[in-house]
PDB file of C-alpha atoms in Angstrom:
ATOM      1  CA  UNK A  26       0.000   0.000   0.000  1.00  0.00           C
ATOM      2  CA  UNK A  27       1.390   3.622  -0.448  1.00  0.00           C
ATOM      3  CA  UNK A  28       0.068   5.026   2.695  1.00  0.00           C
ATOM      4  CA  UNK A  29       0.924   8.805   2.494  1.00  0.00           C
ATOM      5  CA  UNK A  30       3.801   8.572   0.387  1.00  0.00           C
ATOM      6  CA  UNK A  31       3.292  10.868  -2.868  1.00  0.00           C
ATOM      7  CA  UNK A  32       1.406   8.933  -5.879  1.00  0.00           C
ATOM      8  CA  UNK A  33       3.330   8.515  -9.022  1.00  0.00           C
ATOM      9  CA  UNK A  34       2.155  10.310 -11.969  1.00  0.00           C
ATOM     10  CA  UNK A  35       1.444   8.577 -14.844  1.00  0.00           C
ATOM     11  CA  UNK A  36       0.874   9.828 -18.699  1.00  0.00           C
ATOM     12  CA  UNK A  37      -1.064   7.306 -20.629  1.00  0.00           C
ATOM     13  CA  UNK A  38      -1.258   8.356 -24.510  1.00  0.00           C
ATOM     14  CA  UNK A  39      -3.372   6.532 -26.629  1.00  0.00           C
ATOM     15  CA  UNK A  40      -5.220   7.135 -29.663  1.00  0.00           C
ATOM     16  CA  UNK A  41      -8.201   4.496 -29.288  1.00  0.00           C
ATOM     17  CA  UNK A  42     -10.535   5.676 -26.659  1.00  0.00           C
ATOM     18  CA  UNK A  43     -11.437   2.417 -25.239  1.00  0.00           C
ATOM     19  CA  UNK A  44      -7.680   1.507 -24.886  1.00  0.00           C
ATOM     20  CA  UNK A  45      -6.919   5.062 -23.018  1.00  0.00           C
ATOM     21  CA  UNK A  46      -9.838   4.567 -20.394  1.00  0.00           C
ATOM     22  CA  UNK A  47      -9.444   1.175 -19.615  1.00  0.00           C
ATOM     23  CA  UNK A  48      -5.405   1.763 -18.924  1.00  0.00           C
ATOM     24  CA  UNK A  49      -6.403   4.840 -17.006  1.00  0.00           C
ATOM     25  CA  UNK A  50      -8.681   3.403 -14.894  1.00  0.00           C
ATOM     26  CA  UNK A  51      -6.921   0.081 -14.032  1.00  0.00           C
ATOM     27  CA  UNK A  52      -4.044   2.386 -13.192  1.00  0.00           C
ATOM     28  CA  UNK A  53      -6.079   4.886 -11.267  1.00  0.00           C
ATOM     29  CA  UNK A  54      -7.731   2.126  -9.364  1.00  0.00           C
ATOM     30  CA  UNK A  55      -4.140   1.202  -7.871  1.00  0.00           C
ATOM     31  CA  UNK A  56      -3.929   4.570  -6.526  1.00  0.00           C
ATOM     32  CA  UNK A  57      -1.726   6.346  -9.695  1.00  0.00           C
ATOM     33  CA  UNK A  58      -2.772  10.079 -10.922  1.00  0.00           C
ATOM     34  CA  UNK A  59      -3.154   9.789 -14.404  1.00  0.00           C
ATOM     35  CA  UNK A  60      -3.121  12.338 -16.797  1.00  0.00           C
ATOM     36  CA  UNK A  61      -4.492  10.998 -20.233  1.00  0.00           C
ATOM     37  CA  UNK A  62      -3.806  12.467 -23.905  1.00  0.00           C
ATOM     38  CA  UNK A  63      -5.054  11.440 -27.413  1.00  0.00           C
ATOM     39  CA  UNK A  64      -2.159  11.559 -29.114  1.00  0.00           C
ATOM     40  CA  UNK A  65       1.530  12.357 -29.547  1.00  0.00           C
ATOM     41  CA  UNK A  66       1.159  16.271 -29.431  1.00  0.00           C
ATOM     42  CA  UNK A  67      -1.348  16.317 -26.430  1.00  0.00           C
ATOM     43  CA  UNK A  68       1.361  14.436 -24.339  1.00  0.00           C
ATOM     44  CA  UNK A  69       4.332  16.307 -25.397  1.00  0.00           C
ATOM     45  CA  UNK A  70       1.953  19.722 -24.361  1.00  0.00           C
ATOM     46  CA  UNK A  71       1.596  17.809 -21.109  1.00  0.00           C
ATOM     47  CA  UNK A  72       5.267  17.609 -20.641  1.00  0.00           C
ATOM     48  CA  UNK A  73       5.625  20.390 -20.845  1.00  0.00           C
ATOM     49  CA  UNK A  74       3.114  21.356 -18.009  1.00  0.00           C
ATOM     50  CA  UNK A  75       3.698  18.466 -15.693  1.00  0.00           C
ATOM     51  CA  UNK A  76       6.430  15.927 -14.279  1.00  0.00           C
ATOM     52  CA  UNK A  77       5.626  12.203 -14.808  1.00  0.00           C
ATOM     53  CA  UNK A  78       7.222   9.478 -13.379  1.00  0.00           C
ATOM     54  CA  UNK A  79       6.153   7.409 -16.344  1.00  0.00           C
ATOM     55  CA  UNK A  80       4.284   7.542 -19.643  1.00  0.00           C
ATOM     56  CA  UNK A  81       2.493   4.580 -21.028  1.00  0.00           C
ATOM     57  CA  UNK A  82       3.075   5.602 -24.488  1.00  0.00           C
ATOM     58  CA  UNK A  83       0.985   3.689 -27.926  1.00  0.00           C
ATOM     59  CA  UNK A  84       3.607   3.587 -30.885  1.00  0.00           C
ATOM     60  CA  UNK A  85       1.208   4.209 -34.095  1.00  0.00           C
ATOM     61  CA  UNK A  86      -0.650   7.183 -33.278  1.00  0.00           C
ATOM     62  CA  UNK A  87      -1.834  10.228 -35.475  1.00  0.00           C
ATOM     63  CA  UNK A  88       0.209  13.559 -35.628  1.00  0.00           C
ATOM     64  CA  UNK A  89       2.850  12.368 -33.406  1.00  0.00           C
ATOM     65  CA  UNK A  90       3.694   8.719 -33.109  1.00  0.00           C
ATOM     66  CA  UNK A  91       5.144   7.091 -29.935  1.00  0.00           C
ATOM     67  CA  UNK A  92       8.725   6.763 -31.101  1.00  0.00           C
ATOM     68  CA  UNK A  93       8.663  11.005 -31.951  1.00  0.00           C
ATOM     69  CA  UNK A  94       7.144  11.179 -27.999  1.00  0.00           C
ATOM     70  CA  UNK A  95       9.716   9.177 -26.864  1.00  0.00           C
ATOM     71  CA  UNK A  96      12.511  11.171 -28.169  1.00  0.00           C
ATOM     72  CA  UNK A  97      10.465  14.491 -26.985  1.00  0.00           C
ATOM     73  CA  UNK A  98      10.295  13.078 -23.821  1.00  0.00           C
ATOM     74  CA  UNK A  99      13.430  12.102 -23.100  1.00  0.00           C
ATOM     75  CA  UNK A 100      14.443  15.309 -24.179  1.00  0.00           C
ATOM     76  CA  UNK A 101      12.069  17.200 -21.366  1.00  0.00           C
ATOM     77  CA  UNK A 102      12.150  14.651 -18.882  1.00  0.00           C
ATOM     78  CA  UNK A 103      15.029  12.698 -18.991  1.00  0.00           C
ATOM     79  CA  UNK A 104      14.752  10.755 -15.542  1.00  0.00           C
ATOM     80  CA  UNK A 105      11.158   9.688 -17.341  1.00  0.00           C
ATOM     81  CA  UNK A 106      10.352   5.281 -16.923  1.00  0.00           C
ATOM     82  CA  UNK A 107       8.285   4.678 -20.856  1.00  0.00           C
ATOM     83  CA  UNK A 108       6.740   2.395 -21.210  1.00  0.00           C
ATOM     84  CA  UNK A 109       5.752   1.625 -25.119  1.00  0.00           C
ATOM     85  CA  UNK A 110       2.591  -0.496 -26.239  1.00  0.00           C
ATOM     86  CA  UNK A 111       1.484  -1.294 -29.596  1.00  0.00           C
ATOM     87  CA  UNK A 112      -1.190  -4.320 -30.919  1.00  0.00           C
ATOM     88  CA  UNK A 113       0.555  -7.247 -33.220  1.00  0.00           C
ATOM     89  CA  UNK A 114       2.386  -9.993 -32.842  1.00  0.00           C
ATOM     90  CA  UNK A 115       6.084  -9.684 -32.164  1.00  0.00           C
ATOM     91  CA  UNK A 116       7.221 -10.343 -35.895  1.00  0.00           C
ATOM     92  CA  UNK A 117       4.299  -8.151 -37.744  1.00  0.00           C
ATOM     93  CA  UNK A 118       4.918  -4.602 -38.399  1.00  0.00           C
ATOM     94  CA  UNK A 119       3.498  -3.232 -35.437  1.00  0.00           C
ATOM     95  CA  UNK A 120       5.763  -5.749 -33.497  1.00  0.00           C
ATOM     96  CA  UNK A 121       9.125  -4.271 -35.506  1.00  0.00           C
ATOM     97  CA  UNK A 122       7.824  -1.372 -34.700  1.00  0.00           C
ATOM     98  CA  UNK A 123       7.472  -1.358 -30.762  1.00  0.00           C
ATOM     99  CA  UNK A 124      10.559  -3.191 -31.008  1.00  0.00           C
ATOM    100  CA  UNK A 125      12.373   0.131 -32.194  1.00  0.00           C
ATOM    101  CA  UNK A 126      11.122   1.940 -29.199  1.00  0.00           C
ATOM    102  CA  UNK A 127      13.814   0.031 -27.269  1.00  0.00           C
ATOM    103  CA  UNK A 128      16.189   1.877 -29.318  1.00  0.00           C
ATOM    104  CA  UNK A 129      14.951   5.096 -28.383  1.00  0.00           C
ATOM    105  CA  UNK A 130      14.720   4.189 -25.335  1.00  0.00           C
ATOM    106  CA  UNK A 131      11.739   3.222 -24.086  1.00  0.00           C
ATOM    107  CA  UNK A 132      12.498   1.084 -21.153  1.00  0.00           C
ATOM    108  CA  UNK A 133       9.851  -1.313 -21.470  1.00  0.00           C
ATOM    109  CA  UNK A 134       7.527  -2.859 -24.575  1.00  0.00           C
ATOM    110  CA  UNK A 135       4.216  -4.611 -23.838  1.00  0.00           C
ATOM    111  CA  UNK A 136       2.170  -5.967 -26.923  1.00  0.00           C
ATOM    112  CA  UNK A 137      -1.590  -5.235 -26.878  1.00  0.00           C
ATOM    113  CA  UNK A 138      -3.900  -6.689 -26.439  1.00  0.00           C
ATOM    114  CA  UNK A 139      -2.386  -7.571 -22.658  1.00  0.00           C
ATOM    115  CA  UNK A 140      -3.948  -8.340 -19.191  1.00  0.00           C
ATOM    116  CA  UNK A 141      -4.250  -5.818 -16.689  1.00  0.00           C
ATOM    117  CA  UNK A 142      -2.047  -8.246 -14.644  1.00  0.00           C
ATOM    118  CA  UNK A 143       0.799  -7.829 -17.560  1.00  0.00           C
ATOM    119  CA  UNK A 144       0.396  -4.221 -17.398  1.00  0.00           C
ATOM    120  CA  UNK A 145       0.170  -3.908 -13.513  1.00  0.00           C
ATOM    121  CA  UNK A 146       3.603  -5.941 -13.744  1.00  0.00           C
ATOM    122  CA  UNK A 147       5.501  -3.929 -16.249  1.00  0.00           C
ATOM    123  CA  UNK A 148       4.425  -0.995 -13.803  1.00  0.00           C
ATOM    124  CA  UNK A 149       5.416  -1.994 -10.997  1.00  0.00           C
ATOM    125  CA  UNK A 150       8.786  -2.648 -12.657  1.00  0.00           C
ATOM    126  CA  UNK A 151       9.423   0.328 -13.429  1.00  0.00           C
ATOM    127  CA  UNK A 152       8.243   2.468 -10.730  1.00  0.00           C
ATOM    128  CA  UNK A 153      10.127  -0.450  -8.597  1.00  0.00           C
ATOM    129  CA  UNK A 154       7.002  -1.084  -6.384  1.00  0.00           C
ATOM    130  CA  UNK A 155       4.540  -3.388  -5.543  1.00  0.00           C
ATOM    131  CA  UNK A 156       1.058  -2.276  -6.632  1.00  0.00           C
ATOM    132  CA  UNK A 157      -2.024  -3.113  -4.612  1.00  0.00           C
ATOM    133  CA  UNK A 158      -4.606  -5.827  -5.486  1.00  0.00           C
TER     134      UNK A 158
END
């Protein structure tokens, strides 16, 4: 449990509103703040109004994708955890894709669709925490 200690802050960007709420809202029911955006350019205008401790980032979005957020971000925020997310198997396009993030680096990849358990996981991996039931 995190008792009084300050809740991390969390940027989840996603394009597909279904996808966005039910990350949010898993993530806000273990006690994160979460700030959402649509899209590449509303998170990298969030940057640059807020600190996150971690952005849950899709890779093929409109405007701005997820790899030109990551470099954005870890050019505003360098101490930033990322965590990118994209649908398709591992050896489709979308999987070559989320793959590159690594090289950008994204510190974590997690292929969609995934469990909330997966998710809650790769969280609390990178926040280096245990998250709440």
């Amino acid at each position: 449990m995190m008792g009084s200690a300050i809740r991390p802050n969390i940027l989840v960007v996603e394009d597909s509103p279904a996808v966005r709420m039910s990350v949010a809202g898993y993530l806000e029911g273990r006690g994160f703040d979460v700030t959402e955006a649509e899209n590449g350019r509303a998170a990298i205008r969030a940057l640059d109004r807020c600190s996150f401790d971690l952005i849950v980032t899709d890779v093929l979005m409109p405007e701005v994708d997820g790899i030109e957020l990551i470099k954005a971000a870890r050019s505003a925020q360098p101490d930033v955890k990322i965590l990118a997310m994209s649908g398709g198997a591992p050896n489709m396009p979308a999987g070559y894709l989320l793959k590159m993030t690594r090289m950008f680096n994204a510190d974590e990849i997690i292929y969609k669709p995934f469990l909330n358990e997966e998710l809650g996981a790769a969280v609390a991996r990178l926040l280096d925490q245990s998250l709440p039931n």
